[in-house]
XYZ file of C-alpha atoms in Angstrom:
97
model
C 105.824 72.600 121.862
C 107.944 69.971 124.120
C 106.471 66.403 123.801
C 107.471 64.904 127.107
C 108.787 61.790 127.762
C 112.631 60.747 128.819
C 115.012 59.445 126.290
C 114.442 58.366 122.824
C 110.824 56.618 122.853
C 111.528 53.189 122.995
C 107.759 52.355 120.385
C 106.351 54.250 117.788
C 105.447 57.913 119.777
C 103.050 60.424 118.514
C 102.611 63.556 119.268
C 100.274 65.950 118.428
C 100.312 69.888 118.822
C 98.099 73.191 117.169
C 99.788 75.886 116.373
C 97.828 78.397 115.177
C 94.732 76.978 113.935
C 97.055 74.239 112.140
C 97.077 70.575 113.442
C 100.577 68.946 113.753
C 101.181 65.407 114.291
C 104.819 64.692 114.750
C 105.791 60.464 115.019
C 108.770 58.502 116.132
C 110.266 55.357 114.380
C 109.993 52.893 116.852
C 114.084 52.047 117.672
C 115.178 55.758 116.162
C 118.165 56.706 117.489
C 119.275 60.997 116.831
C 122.592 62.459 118.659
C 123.415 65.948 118.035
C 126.665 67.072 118.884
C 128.287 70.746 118.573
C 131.838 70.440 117.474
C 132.066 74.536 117.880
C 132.430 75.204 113.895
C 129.595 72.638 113.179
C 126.696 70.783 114.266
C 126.798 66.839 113.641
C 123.523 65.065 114.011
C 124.012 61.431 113.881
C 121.434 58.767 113.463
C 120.167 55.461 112.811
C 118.091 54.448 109.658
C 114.886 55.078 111.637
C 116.090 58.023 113.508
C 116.678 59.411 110.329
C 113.232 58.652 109.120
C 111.955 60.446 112.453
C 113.782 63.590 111.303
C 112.557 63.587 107.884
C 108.904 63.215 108.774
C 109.350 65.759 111.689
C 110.471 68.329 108.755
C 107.595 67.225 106.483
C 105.352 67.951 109.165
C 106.931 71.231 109.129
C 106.183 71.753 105.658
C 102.992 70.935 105.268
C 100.654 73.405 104.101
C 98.857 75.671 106.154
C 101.640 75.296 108.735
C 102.383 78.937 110.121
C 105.711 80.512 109.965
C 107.261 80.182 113.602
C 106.159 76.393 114.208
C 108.519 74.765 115.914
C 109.740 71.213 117.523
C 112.033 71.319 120.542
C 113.973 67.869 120.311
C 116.626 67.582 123.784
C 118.096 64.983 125.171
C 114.856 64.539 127.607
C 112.784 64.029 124.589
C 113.693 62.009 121.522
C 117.394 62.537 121.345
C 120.209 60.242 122.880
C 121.586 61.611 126.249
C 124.167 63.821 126.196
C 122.731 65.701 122.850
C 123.105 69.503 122.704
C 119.363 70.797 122.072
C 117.828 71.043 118.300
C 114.939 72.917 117.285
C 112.971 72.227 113.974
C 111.667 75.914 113.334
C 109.474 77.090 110.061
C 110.152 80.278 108.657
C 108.808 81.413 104.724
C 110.192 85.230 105.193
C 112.890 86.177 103.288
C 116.069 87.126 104.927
């Protein structure tokens, strides 16, 4: 699932996706800001108060019940992270490794 829109949304953004029976409703802060870099050894993702917010309620989503393994949330540069981000991607997974 790739919301679409350019940028990190500028007002309060909602999105809303079903993944296998399972309704997801992912929001954005209004003003969050989310950079992820890749320093090679390790991943930085930097953000403001409400960005951070945005992530935390993303992975709540995430963790709701009833939410299949393999539900995802592709967050890029084009949509919801500051330009020049390296993708992320929010993924469930409940099987044991």
């Amino acid at each position: 699932m790739k919301p679409n829109f350019v940028g990190a949304p500028a007002q309060s953004t909602r999105v809303e996706a079903v993944v296998d029976g399972a309704g997801l409703v992912f929001t954005w802060d209004s003003d969050a800001r989310i950079e992820v870099r890749n320093l090679g050894g390790e991943v930085v993702i930097e953000a403001n108060a409400a960005g951070l917010r945005t992530l935390a309620g993303h992975l709540l989503v995430l963790a709701g019940e009833g939410v299949p393994d393999g539900a995802h949330l592709h967050l890029e540069e084009s949509n919801g992270l500051e330009d020049g981000s390296v993708g992320l991607v929010l993924e469930r997974n409940d099987e044991e490794q």
